[in-house]
Amino acid sequence: EAVSGAQLIAQALKAQNIEYMFGIVGIPVTEIAIAAQAVGIKYVGMRNEQAACYAASAVGYLTGRPGVCLVVSGPGFLHALGGMANATINCWPLIVIGGSSDRNQETMGAFQEFPQVEAGRLYNKLSVRPSSLEVIPAVIEKAVRTSMYGRPGSCYIDIPGDFVNLQVNKSSVKYVECCLPPPISMAEHAAVSKAASVIALSKQPLLIIGKGAAYSHAENNIRKLVELCGLPFLPTPMAKGVVPDNHPNCVAAARSMALQHADVIILLGARLNWILHFGLPPRYRQDVKVIQIDICAEELGNNVMPAATLLGDINAVTQQLLEEFNNRSWKYPSNSEWWEKLRGKIKNNEERSKGLALQKSLPMNYYTVFHHIRELIPKDCILVSEGANTMDIGRTMLPNFYPRQRLDAGTFGTMGVGLGFAIAAAMVARDRTPGRQVVCIEGDSAFGFSGMELETICRYNLPILIIVVNNNGIYTGLDASSWEEMLKFGDPATCVPPVSLLPNAHYEKIMSAFGGKGYFVKTPEELQNALKASVTDKQTPSLINVMIDPQSERKKQEFPWLTRSNL
């Protein structure tokens, strides 16, 4: 019995429990998508390979099993590189399958010929081309396994165009079973006991929870550790919700102070990169003791010499620490001077945000908009957020109460991820948690990267709520009258500020063009009405275009290393 390359690929993916494929079909991969649907894999056709690849990578983070991005040769492959890099830098499992030119035309200048396997190596843990149809299942198993084992990341499989419709006898195919779940490693006992001793001697401890903790489903153990030891904790942006943001031990609202004065910091699946100011002075104490818990040995010791290193799965190592502290019965006192300082700072910062949120002036500022969004969106919704100010202020203003329910620009700071992430989250939610809403909050500039994915959202009838926080630009914009004035000086290419976008752009009309619902709002009342209508209608995709003050800024000093003073 004969089987084609396309069928072999689809059956091998199905055998590895792959559920979702995103992509754009064309020569030579169309048959692969058809074969995938035939074996029960869900295929979502996107409008740009970049968004397709972002979507597939988000599936990996949300489910722990990679999504697949399917692309054509040459330019199709190249457009997916952004998603591969973003997945690998965020440590999310992903499989990309790219068609490539026929083998008998290599070096001849074939249609879309490009050294894809070589190019893929920079962005992927594994970049391979099967040498024959017979080995396709084994290569796919290796790619899926490699994407998930150790520190997760992206893997690329190159499929020559002539493989797709080529047939081979089933009896000669090397079929393989589904790979085992990733093995769980634990830290050595001496390191656990050393870490516990350092924590027990701390005067100003701080626990930092990273998205590695969210990925390893460590929420129950981490919450127990926080409560057993009475530790203040700070989530990195995508780790919000591992322990709920409204937990009394959360010190996110005193972030800078907590980092600057902590004498012992426990890193749970978080890296000392730009997001955490590298762990260095002046943002940290010179003598801070760092306890690093990570799945990747090469990460240990980056930027700061650790006081203890615990190599292993975050959930398993947290369990080890719990057992250690159960034996020691140590608890950090809640009436310490450190807690007093932190609580004072939290109160102060929350009052400043509240003052800004309650300003009555029009056009609205960011804080007012987020205040109303927070009041009206469901507590358990999946929040996707990207933009500059939109993402930074949204992170402080919009709480997360559940793990893996915030997706944003991530470690790589990637703009353009929002709509792909929202589509992935809506597909996964539809299958696993029906009724859970996806709310995607975009800056107007961020929205522009993948705005045409609104058609995809409407085609698959994904009831996503998109909120575009529109300030007519990147960081800041111009109001309509300043814009008109500006144009009097001549050609916009020479006189309009590079950060400006067209004032009062009606993004909501793109949504209504495809059959979704669009709202254009300028006042808090209009915003409340649009939010209530969108949250109630669980069937229709909707977009609320919220006009805010083009000069609205974040309150000073939240991410001071990204100074935007020159804009």
Coordinates of C-alpha atoms in Angstrom, one line a residue, residues 240 245 349-350 352-358 365-375 377 383 389-400 406 555 558:
K240 CA 1.5 37.2 36.4
D245 CA -1.9 39.4 41.4
N349 CA 2.0 53.8 44.0
E350 CA -1.6 52.5 43.8
R352 CA -0.9 57.6 42.2
S353 CA -2.4 55.3 39.5
K354 CA -5.8 55.7 41.0
G355 CA -5.5 59.5 40.8
L356 CA -4.6 59.2 37.1
A357 CA -7.4 56.7 36.5
L358 CA -10.1 59.0 37.9
N365 CA -5.6 58.9 29.4
Y366 CA -4.3 55.3 29.5
Y367 CA -5.1 54.9 33.2
T368 CA -8.7 55.8 32.8
V369 CA -9.1 53.4 29.9
F370 CA -7.5 50.5 31.8
H371 CA -9.5 51.3 34.9
H372 CA -12.8 50.7 33.0
I373 CA -11.4 47.7 31.2
R374 CA -10.4 46.1 34.5
E375 CA -13.9 46.7 36.0
I377 CA -13.7 42.2 31.6
L383 CA -5.2 38.7 28.3
N389 CA 2.8 52.4 26.8
T390 CA -0.3 50.2 26.2
M391 CA 1.6 47.1 27.3
D392 CA 3.6 48.7 30.1
I393 CA 0.7 50.5 31.8
G394 CA -1.6 47.5 31.1
R395 CA 0.7 45.3 32.9
T396 CA 0.5 47.3 36.1
M397 CA -3.3 48.1 35.8
L398 CA -4.8 44.8 34.6
P399 CA -4.5 41.9 37.2
N400 CA -4.1 38.3 36.3
R406 CA -1.2 36.7 29.9
K555 CA 3.5 57.9 35.2
E558 CA 8.3 52.5 35.7

